[in-house]
CSV table of C-alpha atoms in Angstrom, one decimal:
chain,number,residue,atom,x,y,z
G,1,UNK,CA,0.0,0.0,0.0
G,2,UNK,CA,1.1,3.6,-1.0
G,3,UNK,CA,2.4,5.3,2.6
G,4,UNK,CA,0.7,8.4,2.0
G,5,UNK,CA,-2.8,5.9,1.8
G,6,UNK,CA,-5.7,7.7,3.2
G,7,UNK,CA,-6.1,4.8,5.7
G,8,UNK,CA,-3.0,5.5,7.8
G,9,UNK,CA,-3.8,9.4,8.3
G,10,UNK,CA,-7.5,8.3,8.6
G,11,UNK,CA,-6.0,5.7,11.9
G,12,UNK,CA,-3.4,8.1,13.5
G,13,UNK,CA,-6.0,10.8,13.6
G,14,UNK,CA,-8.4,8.9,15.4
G,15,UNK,CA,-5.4,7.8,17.7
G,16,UNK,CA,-5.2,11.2,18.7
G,17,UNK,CA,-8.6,11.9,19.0
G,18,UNK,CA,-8.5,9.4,21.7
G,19,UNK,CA,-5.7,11.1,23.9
G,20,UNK,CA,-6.2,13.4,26.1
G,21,UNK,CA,-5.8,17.0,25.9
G,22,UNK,CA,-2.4,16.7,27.3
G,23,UNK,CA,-1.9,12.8,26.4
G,24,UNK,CA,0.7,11.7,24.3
G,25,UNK,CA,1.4,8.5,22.9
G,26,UNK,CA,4.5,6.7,21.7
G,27,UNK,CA,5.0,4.2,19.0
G,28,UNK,CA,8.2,1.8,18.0
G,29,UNK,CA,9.3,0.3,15.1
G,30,UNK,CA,10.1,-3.5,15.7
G,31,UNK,CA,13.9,-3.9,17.1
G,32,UNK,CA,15.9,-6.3,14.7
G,33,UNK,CA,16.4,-10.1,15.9
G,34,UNK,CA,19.7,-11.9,15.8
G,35,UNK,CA,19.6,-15.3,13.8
G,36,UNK,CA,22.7,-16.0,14.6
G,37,UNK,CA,25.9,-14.7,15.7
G,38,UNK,CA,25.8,-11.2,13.8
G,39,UNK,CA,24.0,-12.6,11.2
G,40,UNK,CA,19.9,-11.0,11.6
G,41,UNK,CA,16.8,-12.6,10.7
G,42,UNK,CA,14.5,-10.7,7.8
G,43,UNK,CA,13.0,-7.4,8.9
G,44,UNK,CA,9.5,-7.2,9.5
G,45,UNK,CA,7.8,-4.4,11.2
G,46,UNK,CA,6.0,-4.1,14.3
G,47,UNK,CA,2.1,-4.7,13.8
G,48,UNK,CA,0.8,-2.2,15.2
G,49,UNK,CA,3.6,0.8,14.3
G,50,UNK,CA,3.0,-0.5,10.4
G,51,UNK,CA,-0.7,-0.1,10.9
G,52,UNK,CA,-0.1,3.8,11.9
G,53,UNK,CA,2.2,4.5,9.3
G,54,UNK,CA,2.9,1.8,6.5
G,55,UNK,CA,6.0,2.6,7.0
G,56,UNK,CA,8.8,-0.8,7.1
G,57,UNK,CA,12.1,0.4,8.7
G,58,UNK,CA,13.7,0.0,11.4
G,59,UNK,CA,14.8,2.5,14.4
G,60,UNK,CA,11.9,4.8,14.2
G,61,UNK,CA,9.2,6.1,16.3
G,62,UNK,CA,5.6,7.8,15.7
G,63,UNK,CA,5.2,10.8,18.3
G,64,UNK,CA,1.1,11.7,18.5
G,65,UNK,CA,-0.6,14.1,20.5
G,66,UNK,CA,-4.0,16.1,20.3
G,67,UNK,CA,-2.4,18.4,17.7
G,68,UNK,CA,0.8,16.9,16.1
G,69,UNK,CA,2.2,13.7,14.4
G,70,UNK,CA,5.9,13.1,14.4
G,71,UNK,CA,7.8,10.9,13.4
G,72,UNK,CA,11.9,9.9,14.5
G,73,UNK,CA,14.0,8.2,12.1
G,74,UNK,CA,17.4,6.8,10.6
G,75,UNK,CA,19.0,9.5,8.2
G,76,UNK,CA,20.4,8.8,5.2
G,77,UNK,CA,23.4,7.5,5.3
G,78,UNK,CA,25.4,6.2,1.7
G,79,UNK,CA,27.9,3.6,3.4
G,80,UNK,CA,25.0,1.7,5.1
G,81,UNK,CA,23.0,1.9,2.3
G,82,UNK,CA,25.5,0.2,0.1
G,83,UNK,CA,24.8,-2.8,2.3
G,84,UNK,CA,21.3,-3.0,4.1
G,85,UNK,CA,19.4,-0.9,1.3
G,86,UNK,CA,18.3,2.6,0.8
G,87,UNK,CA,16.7,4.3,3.8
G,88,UNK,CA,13.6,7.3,3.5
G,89,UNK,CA,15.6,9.6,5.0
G,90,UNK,CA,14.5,12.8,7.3
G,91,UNK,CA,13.9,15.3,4.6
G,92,UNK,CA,11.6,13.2,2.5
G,93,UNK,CA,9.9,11.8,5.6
G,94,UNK,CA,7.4,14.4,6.7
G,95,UNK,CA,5.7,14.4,3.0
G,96,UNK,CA,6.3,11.2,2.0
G,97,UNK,CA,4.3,9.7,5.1
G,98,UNK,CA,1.8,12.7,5.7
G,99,UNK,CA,3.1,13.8,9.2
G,100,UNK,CA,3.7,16.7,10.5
G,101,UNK,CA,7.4,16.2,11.4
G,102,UNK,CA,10.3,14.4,10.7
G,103,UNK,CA,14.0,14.1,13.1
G,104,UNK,CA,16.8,11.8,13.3
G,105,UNK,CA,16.5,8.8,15.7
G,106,UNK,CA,19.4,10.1,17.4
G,107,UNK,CA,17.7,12.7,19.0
G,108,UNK,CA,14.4,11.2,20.5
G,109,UNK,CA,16.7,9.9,23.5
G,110,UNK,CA,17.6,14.1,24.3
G,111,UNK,CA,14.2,15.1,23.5
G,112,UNK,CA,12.1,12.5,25.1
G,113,UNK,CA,12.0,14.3,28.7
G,114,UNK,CA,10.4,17.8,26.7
G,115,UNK,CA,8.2,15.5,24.6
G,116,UNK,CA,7.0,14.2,28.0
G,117,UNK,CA,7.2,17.2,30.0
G,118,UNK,CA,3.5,18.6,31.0
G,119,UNK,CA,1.3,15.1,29.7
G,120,UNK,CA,-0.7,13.5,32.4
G,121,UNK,CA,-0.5,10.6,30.4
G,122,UNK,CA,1.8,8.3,28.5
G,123,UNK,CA,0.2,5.5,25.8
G,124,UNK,CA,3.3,3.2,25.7
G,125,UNK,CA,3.5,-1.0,25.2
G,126,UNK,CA,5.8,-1.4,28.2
G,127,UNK,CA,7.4,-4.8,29.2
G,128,UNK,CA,8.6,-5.8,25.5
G,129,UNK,CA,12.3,-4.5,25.6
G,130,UNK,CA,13.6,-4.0,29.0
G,131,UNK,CA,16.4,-1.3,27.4
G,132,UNK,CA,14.1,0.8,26.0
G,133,UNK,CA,11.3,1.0,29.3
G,134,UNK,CA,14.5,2.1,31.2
G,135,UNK,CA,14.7,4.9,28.8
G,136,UNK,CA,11.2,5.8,28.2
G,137,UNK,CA,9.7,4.5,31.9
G,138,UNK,CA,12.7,6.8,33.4
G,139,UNK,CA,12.3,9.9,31.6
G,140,UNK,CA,8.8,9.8,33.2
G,141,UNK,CA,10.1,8.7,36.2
G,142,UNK,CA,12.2,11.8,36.8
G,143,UNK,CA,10.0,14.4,35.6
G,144,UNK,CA,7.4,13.4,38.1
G,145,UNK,CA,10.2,13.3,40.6
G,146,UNK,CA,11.6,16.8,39.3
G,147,UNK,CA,8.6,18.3,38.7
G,148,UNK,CA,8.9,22.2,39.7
G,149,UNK,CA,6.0,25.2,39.0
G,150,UNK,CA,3.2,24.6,36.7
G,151,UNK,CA,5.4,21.6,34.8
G,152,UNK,CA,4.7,18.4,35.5
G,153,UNK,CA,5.3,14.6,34.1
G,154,UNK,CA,2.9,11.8,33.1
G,155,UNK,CA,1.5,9.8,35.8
G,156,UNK,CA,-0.2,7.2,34.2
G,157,UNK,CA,0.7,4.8,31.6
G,158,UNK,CA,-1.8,3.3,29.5
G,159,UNK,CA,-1.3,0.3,26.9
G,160,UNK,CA,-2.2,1.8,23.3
G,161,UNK,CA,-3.3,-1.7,22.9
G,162,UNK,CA,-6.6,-0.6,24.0
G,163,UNK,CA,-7.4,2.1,21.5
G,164,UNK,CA,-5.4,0.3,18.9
G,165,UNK,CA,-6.3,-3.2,19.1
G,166,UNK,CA,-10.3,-2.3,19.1
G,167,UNK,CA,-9.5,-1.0,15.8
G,168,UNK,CA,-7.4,-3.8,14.2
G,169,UNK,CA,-10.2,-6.2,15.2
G,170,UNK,CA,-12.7,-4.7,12.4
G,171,UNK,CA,-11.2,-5.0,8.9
G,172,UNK,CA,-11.6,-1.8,6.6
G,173,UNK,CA,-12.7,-2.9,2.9
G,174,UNK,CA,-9.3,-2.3,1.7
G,175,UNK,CA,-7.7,-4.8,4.1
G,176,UNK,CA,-10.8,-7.4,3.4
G,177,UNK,CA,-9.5,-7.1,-0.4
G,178,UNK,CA,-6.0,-7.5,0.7
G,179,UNK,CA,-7.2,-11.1,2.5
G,180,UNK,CA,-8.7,-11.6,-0.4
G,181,UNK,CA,-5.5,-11.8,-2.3
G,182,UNK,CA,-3.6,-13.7,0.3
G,183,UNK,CA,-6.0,-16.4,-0.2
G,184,UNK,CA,-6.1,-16.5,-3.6
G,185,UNK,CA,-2.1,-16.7,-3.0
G,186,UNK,CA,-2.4,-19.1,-0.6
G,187,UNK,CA,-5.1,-21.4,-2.5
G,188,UNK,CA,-2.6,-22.0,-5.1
G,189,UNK,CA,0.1,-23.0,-2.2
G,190,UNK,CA,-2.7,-26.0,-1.6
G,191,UNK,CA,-3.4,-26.8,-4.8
G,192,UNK,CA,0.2,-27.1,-5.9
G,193,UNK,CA,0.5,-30.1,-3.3
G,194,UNK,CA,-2.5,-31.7,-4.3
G,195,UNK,CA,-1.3,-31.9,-7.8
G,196,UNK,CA,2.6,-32.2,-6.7
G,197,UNK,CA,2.9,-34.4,-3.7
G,198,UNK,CA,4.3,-37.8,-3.7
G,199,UNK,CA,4.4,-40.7,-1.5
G,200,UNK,CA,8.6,-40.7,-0.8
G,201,UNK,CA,8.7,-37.3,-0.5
G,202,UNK,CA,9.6,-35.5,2.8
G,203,UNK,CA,7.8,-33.1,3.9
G,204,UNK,CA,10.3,-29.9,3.7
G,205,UNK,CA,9.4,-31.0,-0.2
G,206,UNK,CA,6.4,-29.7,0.3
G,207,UNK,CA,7.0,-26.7,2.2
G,208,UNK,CA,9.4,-26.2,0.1
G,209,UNK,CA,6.3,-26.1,-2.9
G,210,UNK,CA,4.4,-23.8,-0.8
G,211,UNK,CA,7.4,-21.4,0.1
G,212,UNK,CA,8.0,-20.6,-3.9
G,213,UNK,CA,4.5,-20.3,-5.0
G,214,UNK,CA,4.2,-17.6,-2.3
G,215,UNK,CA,7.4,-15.6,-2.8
G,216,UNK,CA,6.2,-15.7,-6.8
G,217,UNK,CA,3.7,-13.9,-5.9
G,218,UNK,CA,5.6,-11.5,-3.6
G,219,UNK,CA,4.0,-13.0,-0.5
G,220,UNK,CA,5.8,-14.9,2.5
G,221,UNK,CA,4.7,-17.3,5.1
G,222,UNK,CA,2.4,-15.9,7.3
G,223,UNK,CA,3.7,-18.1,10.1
G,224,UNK,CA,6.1,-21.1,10.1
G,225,UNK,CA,4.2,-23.7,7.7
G,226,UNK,CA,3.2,-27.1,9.4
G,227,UNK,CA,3.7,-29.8,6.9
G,228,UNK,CA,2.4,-33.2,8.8
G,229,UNK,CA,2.4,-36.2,7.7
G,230,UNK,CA,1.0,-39.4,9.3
G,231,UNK,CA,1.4,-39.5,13.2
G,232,UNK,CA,2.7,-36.0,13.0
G,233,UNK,CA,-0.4,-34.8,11.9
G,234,UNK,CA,-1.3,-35.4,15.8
G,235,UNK,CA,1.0,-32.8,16.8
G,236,UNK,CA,-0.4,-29.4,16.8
G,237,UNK,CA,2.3,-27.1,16.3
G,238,UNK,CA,4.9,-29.7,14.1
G,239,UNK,CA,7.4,-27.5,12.0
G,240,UNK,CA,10.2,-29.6,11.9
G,241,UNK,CA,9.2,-31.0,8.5
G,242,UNK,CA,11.6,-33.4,8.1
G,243,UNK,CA,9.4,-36.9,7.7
G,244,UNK,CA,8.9,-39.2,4.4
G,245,UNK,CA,5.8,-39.8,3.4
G,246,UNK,CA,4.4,-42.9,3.1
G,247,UNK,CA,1.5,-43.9,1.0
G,248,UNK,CA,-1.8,-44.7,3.5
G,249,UNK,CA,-0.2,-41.6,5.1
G,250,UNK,CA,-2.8,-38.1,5.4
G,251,UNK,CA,-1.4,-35.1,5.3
G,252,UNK,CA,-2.2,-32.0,7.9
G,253,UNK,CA,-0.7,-28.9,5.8
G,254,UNK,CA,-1.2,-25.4,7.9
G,255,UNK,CA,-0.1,-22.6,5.5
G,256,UNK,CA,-1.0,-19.1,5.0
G,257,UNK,CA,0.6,-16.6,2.8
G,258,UNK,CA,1.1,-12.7,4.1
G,259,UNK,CA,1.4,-9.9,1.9
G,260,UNK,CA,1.4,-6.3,2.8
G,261,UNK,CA,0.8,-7.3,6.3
G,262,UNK,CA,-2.4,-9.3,6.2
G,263,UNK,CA,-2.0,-12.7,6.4
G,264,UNK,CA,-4.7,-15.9,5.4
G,265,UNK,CA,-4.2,-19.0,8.0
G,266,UNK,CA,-5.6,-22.3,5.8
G,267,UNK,CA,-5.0,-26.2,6.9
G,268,UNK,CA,-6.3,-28.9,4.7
G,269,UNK,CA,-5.9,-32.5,5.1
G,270,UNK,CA,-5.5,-35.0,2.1
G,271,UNK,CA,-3.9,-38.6,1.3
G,272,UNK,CA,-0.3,-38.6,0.5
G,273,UNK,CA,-1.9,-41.4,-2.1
G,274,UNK,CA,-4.8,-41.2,-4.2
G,275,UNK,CA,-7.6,-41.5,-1.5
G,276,UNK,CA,-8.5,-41.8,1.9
G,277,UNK,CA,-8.7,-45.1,3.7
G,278,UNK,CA,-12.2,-45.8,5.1
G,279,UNK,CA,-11.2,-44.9,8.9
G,280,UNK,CA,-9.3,-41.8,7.3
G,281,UNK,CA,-12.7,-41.0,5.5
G,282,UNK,CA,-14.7,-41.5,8.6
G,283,UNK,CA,-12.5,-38.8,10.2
G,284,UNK,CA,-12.3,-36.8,8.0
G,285,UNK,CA,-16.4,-36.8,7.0
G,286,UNK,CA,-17.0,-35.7,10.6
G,287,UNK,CA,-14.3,-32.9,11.1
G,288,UNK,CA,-15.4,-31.4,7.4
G,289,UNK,CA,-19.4,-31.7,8.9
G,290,UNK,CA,-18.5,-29.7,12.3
G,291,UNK,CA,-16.2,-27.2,10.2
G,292,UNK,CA,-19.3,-26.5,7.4
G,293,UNK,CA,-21.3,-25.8,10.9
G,294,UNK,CA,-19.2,-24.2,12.6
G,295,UNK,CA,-19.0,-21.7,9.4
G,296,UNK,CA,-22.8,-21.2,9.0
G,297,UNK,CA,-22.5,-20.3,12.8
G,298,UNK,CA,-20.2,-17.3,12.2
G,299,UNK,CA,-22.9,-14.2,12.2
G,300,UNK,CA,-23.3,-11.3,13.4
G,301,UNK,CA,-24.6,-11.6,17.1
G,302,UNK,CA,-23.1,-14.7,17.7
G,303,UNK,CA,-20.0,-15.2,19.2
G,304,UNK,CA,-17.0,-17.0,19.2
G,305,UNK,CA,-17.5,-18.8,22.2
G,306,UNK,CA,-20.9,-19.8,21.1
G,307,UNK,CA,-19.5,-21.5,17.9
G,308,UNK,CA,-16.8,-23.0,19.7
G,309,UNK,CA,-19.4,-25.2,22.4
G,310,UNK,CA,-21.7,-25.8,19.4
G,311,UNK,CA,-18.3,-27.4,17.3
G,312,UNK,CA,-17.0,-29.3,20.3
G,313,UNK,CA,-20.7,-31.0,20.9
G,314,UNK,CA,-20.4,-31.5,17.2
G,315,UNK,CA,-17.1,-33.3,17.6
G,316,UNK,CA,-17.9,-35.3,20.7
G,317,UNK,CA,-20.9,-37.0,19.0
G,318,UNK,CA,-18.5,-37.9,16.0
G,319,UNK,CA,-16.0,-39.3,18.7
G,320,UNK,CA,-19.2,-41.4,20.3
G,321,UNK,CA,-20.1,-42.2,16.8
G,322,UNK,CA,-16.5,-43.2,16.1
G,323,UNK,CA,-16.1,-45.5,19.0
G,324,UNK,CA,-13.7,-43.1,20.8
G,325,UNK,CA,-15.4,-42.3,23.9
G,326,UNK,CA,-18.0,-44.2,25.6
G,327,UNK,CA,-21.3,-43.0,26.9
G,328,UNK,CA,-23.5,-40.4,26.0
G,329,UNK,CA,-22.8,-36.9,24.9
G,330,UNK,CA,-23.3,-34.6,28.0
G,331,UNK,CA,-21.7,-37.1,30.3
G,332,UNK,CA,-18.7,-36.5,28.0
G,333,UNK,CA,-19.2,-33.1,27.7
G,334,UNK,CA,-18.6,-32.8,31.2
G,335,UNK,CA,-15.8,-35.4,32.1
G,336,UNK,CA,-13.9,-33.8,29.1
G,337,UNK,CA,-12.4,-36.9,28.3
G,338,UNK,CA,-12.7,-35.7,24.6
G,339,UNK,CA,-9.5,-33.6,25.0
G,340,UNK,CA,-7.3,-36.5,24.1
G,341,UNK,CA,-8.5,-36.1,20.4
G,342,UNK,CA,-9.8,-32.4,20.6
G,343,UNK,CA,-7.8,-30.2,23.1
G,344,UNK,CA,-7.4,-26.4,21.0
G,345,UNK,CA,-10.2,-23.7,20.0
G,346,UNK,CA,-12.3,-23.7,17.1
G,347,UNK,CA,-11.3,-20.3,15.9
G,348,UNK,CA,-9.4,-16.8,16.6
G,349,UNK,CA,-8.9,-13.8,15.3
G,350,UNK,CA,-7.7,-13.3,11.7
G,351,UNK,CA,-5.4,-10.1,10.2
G,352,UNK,CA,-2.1,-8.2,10.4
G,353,UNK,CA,-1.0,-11.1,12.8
G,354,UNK,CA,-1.7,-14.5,12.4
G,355,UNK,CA,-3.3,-14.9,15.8
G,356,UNK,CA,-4.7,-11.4,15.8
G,357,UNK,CA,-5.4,-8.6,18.3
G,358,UNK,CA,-8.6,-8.1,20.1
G,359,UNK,CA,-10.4,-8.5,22.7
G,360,UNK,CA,-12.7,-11.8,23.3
G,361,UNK,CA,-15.0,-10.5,26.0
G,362,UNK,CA,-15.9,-7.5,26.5
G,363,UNK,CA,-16.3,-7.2,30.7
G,364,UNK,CA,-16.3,-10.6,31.3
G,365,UNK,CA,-18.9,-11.6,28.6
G,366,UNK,CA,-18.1,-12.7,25.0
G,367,UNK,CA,-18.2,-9.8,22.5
G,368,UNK,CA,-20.6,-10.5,19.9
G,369,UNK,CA,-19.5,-10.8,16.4
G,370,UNK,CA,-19.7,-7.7,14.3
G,371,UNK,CA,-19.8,-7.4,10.6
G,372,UNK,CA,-15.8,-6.9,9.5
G,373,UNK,CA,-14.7,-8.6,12.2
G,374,UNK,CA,-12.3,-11.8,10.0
G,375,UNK,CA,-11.8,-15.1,12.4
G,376,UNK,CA,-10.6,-18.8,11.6
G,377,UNK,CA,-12.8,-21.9,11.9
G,378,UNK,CA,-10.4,-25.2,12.3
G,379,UNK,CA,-11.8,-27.9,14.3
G,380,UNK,CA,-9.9,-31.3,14.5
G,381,UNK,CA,-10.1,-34.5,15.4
G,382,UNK,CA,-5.8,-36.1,16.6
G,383,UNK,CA,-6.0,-39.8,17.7
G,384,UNK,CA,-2.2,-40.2,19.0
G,385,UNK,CA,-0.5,-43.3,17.7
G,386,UNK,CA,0.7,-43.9,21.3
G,387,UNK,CA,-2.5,-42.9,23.0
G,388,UNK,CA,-4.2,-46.5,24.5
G,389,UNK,CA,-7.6,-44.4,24.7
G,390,UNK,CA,-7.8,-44.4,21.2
G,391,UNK,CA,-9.3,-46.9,19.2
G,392,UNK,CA,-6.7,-49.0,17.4
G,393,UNK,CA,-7.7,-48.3,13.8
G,394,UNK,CA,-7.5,-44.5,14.6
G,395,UNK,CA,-4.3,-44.3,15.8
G,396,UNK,CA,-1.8,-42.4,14.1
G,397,UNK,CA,-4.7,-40.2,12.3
G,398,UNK,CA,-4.8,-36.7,12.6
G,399,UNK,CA,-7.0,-34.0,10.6
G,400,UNK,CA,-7.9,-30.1,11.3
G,401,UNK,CA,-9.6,-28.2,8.0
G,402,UNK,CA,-9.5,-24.4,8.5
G,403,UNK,CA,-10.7,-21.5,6.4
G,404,UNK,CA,-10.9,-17.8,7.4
G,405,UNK,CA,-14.5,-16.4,7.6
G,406,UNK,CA,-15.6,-12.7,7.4
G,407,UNK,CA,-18.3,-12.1,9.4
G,408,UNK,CA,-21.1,-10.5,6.6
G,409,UNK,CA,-24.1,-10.2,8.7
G,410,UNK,CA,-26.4,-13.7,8.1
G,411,UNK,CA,-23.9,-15.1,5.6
G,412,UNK,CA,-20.4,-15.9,6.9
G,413,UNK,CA,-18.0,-15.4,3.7
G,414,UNK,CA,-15.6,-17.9,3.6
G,415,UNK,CA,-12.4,-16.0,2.3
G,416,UNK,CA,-10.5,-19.3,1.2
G,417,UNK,CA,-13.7,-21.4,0.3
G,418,UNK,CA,-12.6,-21.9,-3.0
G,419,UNK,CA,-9.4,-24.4,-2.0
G,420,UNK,CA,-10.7,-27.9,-2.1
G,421,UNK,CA,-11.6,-29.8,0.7
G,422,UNK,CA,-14.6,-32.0,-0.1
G,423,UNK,CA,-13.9,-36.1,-0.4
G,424,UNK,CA,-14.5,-36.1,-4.0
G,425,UNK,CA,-12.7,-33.0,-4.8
G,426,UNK,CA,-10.0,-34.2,-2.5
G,427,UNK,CA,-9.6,-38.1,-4.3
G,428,UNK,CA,-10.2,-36.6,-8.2
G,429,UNK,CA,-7.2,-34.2,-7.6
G,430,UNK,CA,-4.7,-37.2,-6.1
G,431,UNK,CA,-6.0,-39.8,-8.3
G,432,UNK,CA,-5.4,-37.2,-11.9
G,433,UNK,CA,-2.1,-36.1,-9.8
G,434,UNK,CA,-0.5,-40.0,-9.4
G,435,UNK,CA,-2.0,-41.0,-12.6
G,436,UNK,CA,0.4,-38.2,-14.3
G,437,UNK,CA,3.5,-39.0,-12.8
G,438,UNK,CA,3.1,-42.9,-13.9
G,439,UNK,CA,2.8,-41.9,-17.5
């Protein structure tokens, strides 16, 4: 997106319509990580300072009050450019991202006491980097300390999550286009490993598939991509990747691709050969029966809550159906006994972050869904191949199918509908996929 985009001035001015008269609040660009030794890993901006200003460097800080937007950052500089990249710069900075002000980063630390001096109160995300809350936390510190006359220092912090995070949580129609396009990137991650995955393969193979049809499309991973096959489908967060498949093996593949910070957050499930065996298919019927629920549940007035208990007496039923649990439905309800093969949440929040921000409850109670509002939907059923509460022809099974939903009134809109996840659509690709490498 363009920097000087309408939607950036359009968020910082509500920020500071939100502050108090004498308020002011502080924004940081991400700090860059060590990968190893002096070696860094790729840049990538702080959520919610890229959502205030589109703006991806490092070493920089938005400044908002009542009445002004500032910004601090690097200068140019021609001998670091020649190896990290060209910067913005100070003199191009003011216009270029519509503030009011630009400075060099290396004076915030000398002007940070008069930036603070006479605010009752300082919006700051304390507790992430202990070096800089020594810096900002003590200027604020000593000027309440100091304080002499009519000047005076903040004496209350407040976490700009609150006025920031609210907003994140509903998407503007420009970032509901820009999920839109990271599923459509994303879809053809999925599809190139239905048509492309082998039995011998491993599964870095296949993250390997879904890593260059993303960055073809100048996307990345919106997370580290879970490529499970067989029993590692049972483990929920598996990123090592580094199994070969086996035909009779299903694969649990959890990709999303990000682009312009919005990211999509898919899993499907398919054969690593041309179909599902019948226990597989059983499975698999009754996770993609609670999912297509669990969907139609996502409207406006609802809640997530609400879809999650409806899911979960979904997937208990199936377990009783399935022979996994014994006894009837409430009675397992309430023992809980189903966590062995369903133990995570049926959804979260969807956008800038892969798990992202905003609230869940609103004083206590769940907040209803709202129209804008973009969440996952990914129940599962996991039946441990070690686990001697699962029924023997189970074991070793594992299958989650997620999609992102936008919440559209009556009529959830699945964003990613349109990646295949139905039995026959499933078997047709693998079968035409097999039949095609044999010739």
């Amino acid at each position: 997106m363009d920097k000087t985009h309408p939607l950036f001035a359009g968020r910082r001015r509500f920020v500071q319509e939100q502050l108090p008269e004498d308020g002011i609040a502080l924004f940081f660009s991400a700090e860059p990580r060590i990968r190893s030794n002096d070696v860094h890993y790729r840049f990538r901006q702080d959520s919610d300072f890229y959502y205030l200003t589109g703006f991806d460097e490092e070493a920089s800080v938005l400044v908002l009050t009542r009445e002004t937007q500032s910004l601090y950052l690097r200068v140019r500089d021609r001998s670091r450019e020649i190896w990290d990249g060209p910067r913005l710069g100070v003199e191009r900075a003011a216009e270029t991202l519509a503030v009011d002000a630009a400075k060099p980063i290396d004076e915030f630390a000398k002007d940070l006491p008069e930036l603070l001096k006479n605010k009752s109160a300082l919006y700051y995300a304390f507790g992430l980097y202990a070096e800089r809350d020594a810096r900002v936390l003590g200027a604020a510190r000593e000027l309440l300390q100091r304080s002499r006359g009519t000047d005076y220092g903040p004496g209350r912090i407040v976490a700009p999550s609150l006025l920031l995070h609210e907003m994140r949580l509903i998407k503007a129609p420009y970032e509901i286009e820009l999920l839109r396009e990271c599923a459509r990137i994303t879809e053809n991650g999925h599809r190139a490993l239905l048509e492309r995955t082998r039995p011998g393969m491993y599964e870095y193979e296949l993250e390997a598939i879904l890593l260059y049809e993303f960055r073809r499309e100048r996307a990345e991973e919106g997370y580290p991509s879970i490529v499970a096959s067989g029993p590692n489908a049972c483990i929920l967060h598996h990123i090592k990747n580094d199994r070969q498949l086996n035909d009779g093996d299903l694969v649990l593949v959890d990709a999303g691709a990000e682009r312009d910070f919005m990211t999509a957050d898919v899993t499907r499930t398919f054969p690593a050969g041309e179909s599902f065996s019948a226990a597989q298919r059983d499975v698999y019927a009754a996770v993609l029966e609670a999912q297509e629920r669990a969907i139609a549940r996502t409207v406006a007035g609802s809640n997530i809550d609400d879809v999650h208990a409806a899911t979960l007496r979904d997937l208990v039923q199936s377990l009783i159906d399935l022979g996994a649990l014994k006894g009837g439905l409430d009675e397992n309800l309430e023992n809980k006994k189903y966590r062995n093969f369903y133990m995570h949440r049926t959804g979260h929040w969807l956008g800038t972050d892969v798990h992202d921000v905003g609230p869940y409850y609103d004083r206590g109670k769940p907040r209803p869904f709202q129209n804008g509002m973009v969440c996952t939907v990914e129940p599962g059923l996991y039946f441990s191949p070690d686990d001697p509460e699962a029924p023997a022809h189970l074991r070793g099974i594992g299958v989650r199918i997620e999609d992102d939903v936008l919440v559209n009134g009556a009529k959830p809109i699945a964003l990613t509908a349109s990646i295949p996840k139905q039995i026959h659509e499933i078997e047709a690709l693998r079968k035409e996929a097999l039949a095609l490498a044999k010739r």
